[in-house]
Amino acid sequence: EVNLVESGGDLVQPGGSLRLSCAASGFTFSGHSMNWVRQAPGKGLELVSWISSSGTTTLYADSVKGRFTISRDNAKNSLYLQMNSLRAGDTAIYYCARYGSGTYYQYWGRGTLVTVSS
Amino acid sequence: EVVMTQSPATLSVSPGERATLSCRASQSVKNNLAWYQQKLGQAPRLLIYDSSTRATDIPARFSGSGSATEFTLTISSLQSEDLAIYHCQQYNNWPYTFGQGTNLEIK
């Protein structure tokens, strides 16, 4: 059974940094690209970033480009999101998600809450 | 960026009745459209992909249709456990984008 467990969410001041982690199990992690998707309070879902299975290719939403960095450690079955220069608008639940047979999000973690506030 | 627009924002339906939710894309996304169900305090759950294919273990009362720019999610006979927000998402063009969601209430 595919299992994704996020951690690292916290309250952080504007301009601060945070690193999120996602522990994956139940599938061959190194064989799948991975994603971070976020949801601001009371809002819809927003794709944040994507990383290829090997980690060599990454993509970002314009809203986080230059501030966030996605990475992975296939030996540890883990996905990461380094978030710098955080803004109030980054306040959201951050989900780790994996594609199914196509590029839709079939598997989701339970999310971790990031709050950016002074 | 493809803009996804869902309507209505809120839908109130009686148990046993049919619920019809709409999703419109600002440009053609072919049939690369998924629907998700999100119950309060939970992560989204995949319902439908490729516009009309039900995901694993999704009840037959959920069906999807449409192509290009107009899509519909139909719940044929609403159950109380279907109370949730429903999101559509296109995966034809990067960045993949979601609609703002339809809040389905049980009347």
JSON list of N, CA, C and O in Angstrom, two decimals, chain A residues 47-91:
[
{"chain": "A", "resi": 47, "resn": "LEU", "atom": "N", "xyz": [-0.61, 23.38, -7.48]},
{"chain": "A", "resi": 47, "resn": "LEU", "atom": "CA", "xyz": [0.63, 22.66, -7.68]},
{"chain": "A", "resi": 47, "resn": "LEU", "atom": "C", "xyz": [1.79, 23.56, -7.32]},
{"chain": "A", "resi": 47, "resn": "LEU", "atom": "O", "xyz": [1.85, 24.72, -7.76]},
{"chain": "A", "resi": 48, "resn": "VAL", "atom": "N", "xyz": [2.73, 23.06, -6.52]},
{"chain": "A", "resi": 48, "resn": "VAL", "atom": "CA", "xyz": [3.91, 23.84, -6.11]},
{"chain": "A", "resi": 48, "resn": "VAL", "atom": "C", "xyz": [5.14, 23.43, -6.92]},
{"chain": "A", "resi": 48, "resn": "VAL", "atom": "O", "xyz": [5.83, 24.29, -7.48]},
{"chain": "A", "resi": 49, "resn": "SER", "atom": "N", "xyz": [5.40, 22.14, -6.98]},
{"chain": "A", "resi": 49, "resn": "SER", "atom": "CA", "xyz": [6.64, 21.70, -7.60]},
{"chain": "A", "resi": 49, "resn": "SER", "atom": "C", "xyz": [6.58, 20.22, -7.97]},
{"chain": "A", "resi": 49, "resn": "SER", "atom": "O", "xyz": [5.82, 19.45, -7.39]},
{"chain": "A", "resi": 50, "resn": "TRP", "atom": "N", "xyz": [7.41, 19.85, -8.94]},
{"chain": "A", "resi": 50, "resn": "TRP", "atom": "CA", "xyz": [7.52, 18.47, -9.43]},
{"chain": "A", "resi": 50, "resn": "TRP", "atom": "C", "xyz": [9.00, 18.12, -9.57]},
{"chain": "A", "resi": 50, "resn": "TRP", "atom": "O", "xyz": [9.82, 18.98, -9.92]},
{"chain": "A", "resi": 51, "resn": "ILE", "atom": "N", "xyz": [9.33, 16.85, -9.30]},
{"chain": "A", "resi": 51, "resn": "ILE", "atom": "CA", "xyz": [10.70, 16.39, -9.48]},
{"chain": "A", "resi": 51, "resn": "ILE", "atom": "C", "xyz": [10.68, 15.03, -10.17]},
{"chain": "A", "resi": 51, "resn": "ILE", "atom": "O", "xyz": [9.82, 14.19, -9.87]},
{"chain": "A", "resi": 52, "resn": "SER", "atom": "N", "xyz": [11.60, 14.84, -11.09]},
{"chain": "A", "resi": 52, "resn": "SER", "atom": "CA", "xyz": [11.68, 13.57, -11.81]},
{"chain": "A", "resi": 52, "resn": "SER", "atom": "C", "xyz": [12.13, 12.45, -10.88]},
{"chain": "A", "resi": 52, "resn": "SER", "atom": "O", "xyz": [12.61, 12.69, -9.77]},
{"chain": "A", "resi": 53, "resn": "SER", "atom": "N", "xyz": [12.00, 11.23, -11.35]},
{"chain": "A", "resi": 53, "resn": "SER", "atom": "CA", "xyz": [12.34, 10.07, -10.52]},
{"chain": "A", "resi": 53, "resn": "SER", "atom": "C", "xyz": [13.81, 10.05, -10.10]},
{"chain": "A", "resi": 53, "resn": "SER", "atom": "O", "xyz": [14.14, 9.64, -8.99]},
{"chain": "A", "resi": 54, "resn": "SER", "atom": "N", "xyz": [14.67, 10.54, -10.97]},
{"chain": "A", "resi": 54, "resn": "SER", "atom": "CA", "xyz": [16.10, 10.56, -10.65]},
{"chain": "A", "resi": 54, "resn": "SER", "atom": "C", "xyz": [16.51, 11.80, -9.87]},
{"chain": "A", "resi": 54, "resn": "SER", "atom": "O", "xyz": [17.60, 11.85, -9.29]},
{"chain": "A", "resi": 55, "resn": "GLY", "atom": "N", "xyz": [15.64, 12.83, -9.90]},
{"chain": "A", "resi": 55, "resn": "GLY", "atom": "CA", "xyz": [15.96, 14.07, -9.23]},
{"chain": "A", "resi": 55, "resn": "GLY", "atom": "C", "xyz": [16.67, 15.09, -10.11]},
{"chain": "A", "resi": 55, "resn": "GLY", "atom": "O", "xyz": [16.97, 16.20, -9.66]},
{"chain": "A", "resi": 56, "resn": "THR", "atom": "N", "xyz": [16.93, 14.73, -11.35]},
{"chain": "A", "resi": 56, "resn": "THR", "atom": "CA", "xyz": [17.72, 15.62, -12.21]},
{"chain": "A", "resi": 56, "resn": "THR", "atom": "C", "xyz": [16.91, 16.74, -12.84]},
{"chain": "A", "resi": 56, "resn": "THR", "atom": "O", "xyz": [17.47, 17.74, -13.27]},
{"chain": "A", "resi": 57, "resn": "THR", "atom": "N", "xyz": [15.58, 16.58, -12.88]},
{"chain": "A", "resi": 57, "resn": "THR", "atom": "CA", "xyz": [14.72, 17.60, -13.48]},
{"chain": "A", "resi": 57, "resn": "THR", "atom": "C", "xyz": [13.68, 18.04, -12.49]},
{"chain": "A", "resi": 57, "resn": "THR", "atom": "O", "xyz": [13.07, 17.21, -11.81]},
{"chain": "A", "resi": 58, "resn": "THR", "atom": "N", "xyz": [13.49, 19.36, -12.40]},
{"chain": "A", "resi": 58, "resn": "THR", "atom": "CA", "xyz": [12.51, 19.92, -11.48]},
{"chain": "A", "resi": 58, "resn": "THR", "atom": "C", "xyz": [11.70, 21.01, -12.18]},
{"chain": "A", "resi": 58, "resn": "THR", "atom": "O", "xyz": [12.17, 21.65, -13.13]},
{"chain": "A", "resi": 59, "resn": "LEU", "atom": "N", "xyz": [10.47, 21.20, -11.72]},
{"chain": "A", "resi": 59, "resn": "LEU", "atom": "CA", "xyz": [9.60, 22.25, -12.22]},
{"chain": "A", "resi": 59, "resn": "LEU", "atom": "C", "xyz": [8.93, 22.94, -11.03]},
{"chain": "A", "resi": 59, "resn": "LEU", "atom": "O", "xyz": [8.68, 22.29, -10.00]},
{"chain": "A", "resi": 60, "resn": "TYR", "atom": "N", "xyz": [8.64, 24.24, -11.22]},
{"chain": "A", "resi": 60, "resn": "TYR", "atom": "CA", "xyz": [8.05, 25.02, -10.13]},
{"chain": "A", "resi": 60, "resn": "TYR", "atom": "C", "xyz": [6.91, 25.89, -10.63]},
{"chain": "A", "resi": 60, "resn": "TYR", "atom": "O", "xyz": [6.93, 26.38, -11.76]},
{"chain": "A", "resi": 61, "resn": "ALA", "atom": "N", "xyz": [5.94, 26.13, -9.76]},
{"chain": "A", "resi": 61, "resn": "ALA", "atom": "CA", "xyz": [4.94, 27.15, -10.04]},
{"chain": "A", "resi": 61, "resn": "ALA", "atom": "C", "xyz": [5.63, 28.51, -10.01]},
{"chain": "A", "resi": 61, "resn": "ALA", "atom": "O", "xyz": [6.60, 28.72, -9.26]},
{"chain": "A", "resi": 62, "resn": "ASP", "atom": "N", "xyz": [5.12, 29.44, -10.80]},
{"chain": "A", "resi": 62, "resn": "ASP", "atom": "CA", "xyz": [5.72, 30.78, -10.85]},
{"chain": "A", "resi": 62, "resn": "ASP", "atom": "C", "xyz": [5.72, 31.44, -9.47]},
{"chain": "A", "resi": 62, "resn": "ASP", "atom": "O", "xyz": [6.63, 32.20, -9.15]},
{"chain": "A", "resi": 63, "resn": "SER", "atom": "N", "xyz": [4.71, 31.12, -8.67]},
{"chain": "A", "resi": 63, "resn": "SER", "atom": "CA", "xyz": [4.56, 31.76, -7.36]},
{"chain": "A", "resi": 63, "resn": "SER", "atom": "C", "xyz": [5.67, 31.40, -6.38]},
{"chain": "A", "resi": 63, "resn": "SER", "atom": "O", "xyz": [5.87, 32.10, -5.38]},
{"chain": "A", "resi": 64, "resn": "VAL", "atom": "N", "xyz": [6.41, 30.33, -6.64]},
{"chain": "A", "resi": 64, "resn": "VAL", "atom": "CA", "xyz": [7.46, 29.90, -5.70]},
{"chain": "A", "resi": 64, "resn": "VAL", "atom": "C", "xyz": [8.84, 29.82, -6.36]},
{"chain": "A", "resi": 64, "resn": "VAL", "atom": "O", "xyz": [9.84, 29.58, -5.67]},
{"chain": "A", "resi": 65, "resn": "LYS", "atom": "N", "xyz": [8.89, 30.05, -7.66]},
{"chain": "A", "resi": 65, "resn": "LYS", "atom": "CA", "xyz": [10.16, 29.92, -8.39]},
{"chain": "A", "resi": 65, "resn": "LYS", "atom": "C", "xyz": [11.20, 30.87, -7.80]},
{"chain": "A", "resi": 65, "resn": "LYS", "atom": "O", "xyz": [10.93, 32.05, -7.57]},
{"chain": "A", "resi": 66, "resn": "GLY", "atom": "N", "xyz": [12.40, 30.35, -7.57]},
{"chain": "A", "resi": 66, "resn": "GLY", "atom": "CA", "xyz": [13.47, 31.15, -7.01]},
{"chain": "A", "resi": 66, "resn": "GLY", "atom": "C", "xyz": [13.49, 31.19, -5.49]},
{"chain": "A", "resi": 66, "resn": "GLY", "atom": "O", "xyz": [14.47, 31.64, -4.89]},
{"chain": "A", "resi": 67, "resn": "ARG", "atom": "N", "xyz": [12.42, 30.72, -4.86]},
{"chain": "A", "resi": 67, "resn": "ARG", "atom": "CA", "xyz": [12.35, 30.71, -3.39]},
{"chain": "A", "resi": 67, "resn": "ARG", "atom": "C", "xyz": [12.30, 29.29, -2.82]},
{"chain": "A", "resi": 67, "resn": "ARG", "atom": "O", "xyz": [12.81, 29.04, -1.73]},
{"chain": "A", "resi": 68, "resn": "PHE", "atom": "N", "xyz": [11.67, 28.38, -3.55]},
{"chain": "A", "resi": 68, "resn": "PHE", "atom": "CA", "xyz": [11.52, 27.00, -3.08]},
{"chain": "A", "resi": 68, "resn": "PHE", "atom": "C", "xyz": [12.43, 26.09, -3.91]},
{"chain": "A", "resi": 68, "resn": "PHE", "atom": "O", "xyz": [12.64, 26.31, -5.11]},
{"chain": "A", "resi": 69, "resn": "THR", "atom": "N", "xyz": [12.91, 25.02, -3.26]},
{"chain": "A", "resi": 69, "resn": "THR", "atom": "CA", "xyz": [13.72, 24.02, -3.94]},
{"chain": "A", "resi": 69, "resn": "THR", "atom": "C", "xyz": [13.21, 22.63, -3.57]},
{"chain": "A", "resi": 69, "resn": "THR", "atom": "O", "xyz": [13.17, 22.28, -2.38]},
{"chain": "A", "resi": 70, "resn": "ILE", "atom": "N", "xyz": [12.85, 21.86, -4.58]},
{"chain": "A", "resi": 70, "resn": "ILE", "atom": "CA", "xyz": [12.43, 20.48, -4.36]},
{"chain": "A", "resi": 70, "resn": "ILE", "atom": "C", "xyz": [13.64, 19.57, -4.55]},
{"chain": "A", "resi": 70, "resn": "ILE", "atom": "O", "xyz": [14.50, 19.83, -5.40]},
{"chain": "A", "resi": 71, "resn": "SER", "atom": "N", "xyz": [13.71, 18.52, -3.75]},
{"chain": "A", "resi": 71, "resn": "SER", "atom": "CA", "xyz": [14.80, 17.55, -3.88]},
{"chain": "A", "resi": 71, "resn": "SER", "atom": "C", "xyz": [14.32, 16.22, -3.36]},
{"chain": "A", "resi": 71, "resn": "SER", "atom": "O", "xyz": [13.23, 16.11, -2.78]},
{"chain": "A", "resi": 72, "resn": "ARG", "atom": "N", "xyz": [15.14, 15.20, -3.56]},
{"chain": "A", "resi": 72, "resn": "ARG", "atom": "CA", "xyz": [14.78, 13.86, -3.10]},
{"chain": "A", "resi": 72, "resn": "ARG", "atom": "C", "xyz": [16.03, 13.07, -2.76]},
{"chain": "A", "resi": 72, "resn": "ARG", "atom": "O", "xyz": [17.12, 13.35, -3.30]},
{"chain": "A", "resi": 73, "resn": "ASP", "atom": "N", "xyz": [15.87, 12.08, -1.91]},
{"chain": "A", "resi": 73, "resn": "ASP", "atom": "CA", "xyz": [16.94, 11.13, -1.58]},
{"chain": "A", "resi": 73, "resn": "ASP", "atom": "C", "xyz": [16.36, 9.74, -1.80]},
{"chain": "A", "resi": 73, "resn": "ASP", "atom": "O", "xyz": [15.61, 9.24, -0.95]},
{"chain": "A", "resi": 74, "resn": "ASN", "atom": "N", "xyz": [16.66, 9.14, -2.93]},
{"chain": "A", "resi": 74, "resn": "ASN", "atom": "CA", "xyz": [16.08, 7.84, -3.26]},
{"chain": "A", "resi": 74, "resn": "ASN", "atom": "C", "xyz": [16.57, 6.74, -2.32]},
{"chain": "A", "resi": 74, "resn": "ASN", "atom": "O", "xyz": [15.88, 5.75, -2.11]},
{"chain": "A", "resi": 75, "resn": "ALA", "atom": "N", "xyz": [17.74, 6.91, -1.75]},
{"chain": "A", "resi": 75, "resn": "ALA", "atom": "CA", "xyz": [18.26, 5.91, -0.81]},
{"chain": "A", "resi": 75, "resn": "ALA", "atom": "C", "xyz": [17.46, 5.92, 0.50]},
{"chain": "A", "resi": 75, "resn": "ALA", "atom": "O", "xyz": [17.36, 4.91, 1.19]},
{"chain": "A", "resi": 76, "resn": "LYS", "atom": "N", "xyz": [16.86, 7.07, 0.80]},
{"chain": "A", "resi": 76, "resn": "LYS", "atom": "CA", "xyz": [16.08, 7.21, 2.04]},
{"chain": "A", "resi": 76, "resn": "LYS", "atom": "C", "xyz": [14.57, 7.24, 1.77]},
{"chain": "A", "resi": 76, "resn": "LYS", "atom": "O", "xyz": [13.78, 7.46, 2.69]},
{"chain": "A", "resi": 77, "resn": "ASN", "atom": "N", "xyz": [14.17, 7.04, 0.50]},
{"chain": "A", "resi": 77, "resn": "ASN", "atom": "CA", "xyz": [12.75, 7.08, 0.14]},
{"chain": "A", "resi": 77, "resn": "ASN", "atom": "C", "xyz": [12.09, 8.36, 0.63]},
{"chain": "A", "resi": 77, "resn": "ASN", "atom": "O", "xyz": [10.98, 8.35, 1.20]},
{"chain": "A", "resi": 78, "resn": "SER", "atom": "N", "xyz": [12.76, 9.47, 0.43]},
{"chain": "A", "resi": 78, "resn": "SER", "atom": "CA", "xyz": [12.28, 10.74, 0.97]},
{"chain": "A", "resi": 78, "resn": "SER", "atom": "C", "xyz": [12.28, 11.86, -0.06]},
{"chain": "A", "resi": 78, "resn": "SER", "atom": "O", "xyz": [13.18, 11.94, -0.91]},
{"chain": "A", "resi": 79, "resn": "LEU", "atom": "N", "xyz": [11.28, 12.70, 0.06]},
{"chain": "A", "resi": 79, "resn": "LEU", "atom": "CA", "xyz": [11.10, 13.89, -0.77]},
{"chain": "A", "resi": 79, "resn": "LEU", "atom": "C", "xyz": [11.20, 15.11, 0.14]},
{"chain": "A", "resi": 79, "resn": "LEU", "atom": "O", "xyz": [10.75, 15.06, 1.30]},
{"chain": "A", "resi": 80, "resn": "TYR", "atom": "N", "xyz": [11.75, 16.21, -0.39]},
{"chain": "A", "resi": 80, "resn": "TYR", "atom": "CA", "xyz": [11.93, 17.41, 0.43]},
{"chain": "A", "resi": 80, "resn": "TYR", "atom": "C", "xyz": [11.44, 18.65, -0.31]},
{"chain": "A", "resi": 80, "resn": "TYR", "atom": "O", "xyz": [11.38, 18.68, -1.54]},
{"chain": "A", "resi": 81, "resn": "LEU", "atom": "N", "xyz": [11.13, 19.68, 0.47]},
{"chain": "A", "resi": 81, "resn": "LEU", "atom": "CA", "xyz": [10.84, 20.99, -0.09]},
{"chain": "A", "resi": 81, "resn": "LEU", "atom": "C", "xyz": [11.49, 22.03, 0.82]},
{"chain": "A", "resi": 81, "resn": "LEU", "atom": "O", "xyz": [11.07, 22.21, 1.96]},
{"chain": "A", "resi": 82, "resn": "GLN", "atom": "N", "xyz": [12.55, 22.66, 0.31]},
{"chain": "A", "resi": 82, "resn": "GLN", "atom": "CA", "xyz": [13.20, 23.74, 1.03]},
{"chain": "A", "resi": 82, "resn": "GLN", "atom": "C", "xyz": [12.51, 25.04, 0.66]},
{"chain": "A", "resi": 82, "resn": "GLN", "atom": "O", "xyz": [12.47, 25.40, -0.52]},
{"chain": "A", "resi": 83, "resn": "MET", "atom": "N", "xyz": [11.98, 25.73, 1.65]},
{"chain": "A", "resi": 83, "resn": "MET", "atom": "CA", "xyz": [11.22, 26.96, 1.40]},
{"chain": "A", "resi": 83, "resn": "MET", "atom": "C", "xyz": [11.94, 28.13, 2.04]},
{"chain": "A", "resi": 83, "resn": "MET", "atom": "O", "xyz": [12.13, 28.15, 3.27]},
{"chain": "A", "resi": 84, "resn": "ASN", "atom": "N", "xyz": [12.36, 29.07, 1.23]},
{"chain": "A", "resi": 84, "resn": "ASN", "atom": "CA", "xyz": [13.05, 30.28, 1.71]},
{"chain": "A", "resi": 84, "resn": "ASN", "atom": "C", "xyz": [12.22, 31.52, 1.41]},
{"chain": "A", "resi": 84, "resn": "ASN", "atom": "O", "xyz": [11.27, 31.47, 0.61]},
{"chain": "A", "resi": 85, "resn": "SER", "atom": "N", "xyz": [12.59, 32.61, 2.05]},
{"chain": "A", "resi": 85, "resn": "SER", "atom": "CA", "xyz": [11.90, 33.90, 1.83]},
{"chain": "A", "resi": 85, "resn": "SER", "atom": "C", "xyz": [10.39, 33.74, 1.91]},
{"chain": "A", "resi": 85, "resn": "SER", "atom": "O", "xyz": [9.65, 34.19, 1.02]},
{"chain": "A", "resi": 86, "resn": "LEU", "atom": "N", "xyz": [9.94, 33.09, 2.95]},
{"chain": "A", "resi": 86, "resn": "LEU", "atom": "CA", "xyz": [8.52, 32.78, 3.08]},
{"chain": "A", "resi": 86, "resn": "LEU", "atom": "C", "xyz": [7.68, 34.03, 3.25]},
{"chain": "A", "resi": 86, "resn": "LEU", "atom": "O", "xyz": [8.09, 35.02, 3.87]},
{"chain": "A", "resi": 87, "resn": "ARG", "atom": "N", "xyz": [6.48, 33.97, 2.67]},
{"chain": "A", "resi": 87, "resn": "ARG", "atom": "CA", "xyz": [5.53, 35.09, 2.70]},
{"chain": "A", "resi": 87, "resn": "ARG", "atom": "C", "xyz": [4.21, 34.61, 3.32]},
{"chain": "A", "resi": 87, "resn": "ARG", "atom": "O", "xyz": [3.93, 33.42, 3.39]},
{"chain": "A", "resi": 88, "resn": "ALA", "atom": "N", "xyz": [3.39, 35.58, 3.72]},
{"chain": "A", "resi": 88, "resn": "ALA", "atom": "CA", "xyz": [2.09, 35.22, 4.28]},
{"chain": "A", "resi": 88, "resn": "ALA", "atom": "C", "xyz": [1.28, 34.37, 3.30]},
{"chain": "A", "resi": 88, "resn": "ALA", "atom": "O", "xyz": [0.54, 33.47, 3.69]},
{"chain": "A", "resi": 89, "resn": "GLY", "atom": "N", "xyz": [1.42, 34.66, 2.02]},
{"chain": "A", "resi": 89, "resn": "GLY", "atom": "CA", "xyz": [0.69, 33.93, 1.00]},
{"chain": "A", "resi": 89, "resn": "GLY", "atom": "C", "xyz": [1.13, 32.49, 0.84]},
{"chain": "A", "resi": 89, "resn": "GLY", "atom": "O", "xyz": [0.47, 31.73, 0.12]},
{"chain": "A", "resi": 90, "resn": "ASP", "atom": "N", "xyz": [2.22, 32.09, 1.49]},
{"chain": "A", "resi": 90, "resn": "ASP", "atom": "CA", "xyz": [2.66, 30.69, 1.45]},
{"chain": "A", "resi": 90, "resn": "ASP", "atom": "C", "xyz": [1.99, 29.86, 2.53]},
{"chain": "A", "resi": 90, "resn": "ASP", "atom": "O", "xyz": [2.19, 28.64, 2.60]},
{"chain": "A", "resi": 91, "resn": "THR", "atom": "N", "xyz": [1.21, 30.50, 3.39]},
{"chain": "A", "resi": 91, "resn": "THR", "atom": "CA", "xyz": [0.48, 29.77, 4.44]},
{"chain": "A", "resi": 91, "resn": "THR", "atom": "C", "xyz": [-0.48, 28.78, 3.80]},
{"chain": "A", "resi": 91, "resn": "THR", "atom": "O", "xyz": [-1.33, 29.16, 2.99]}
]
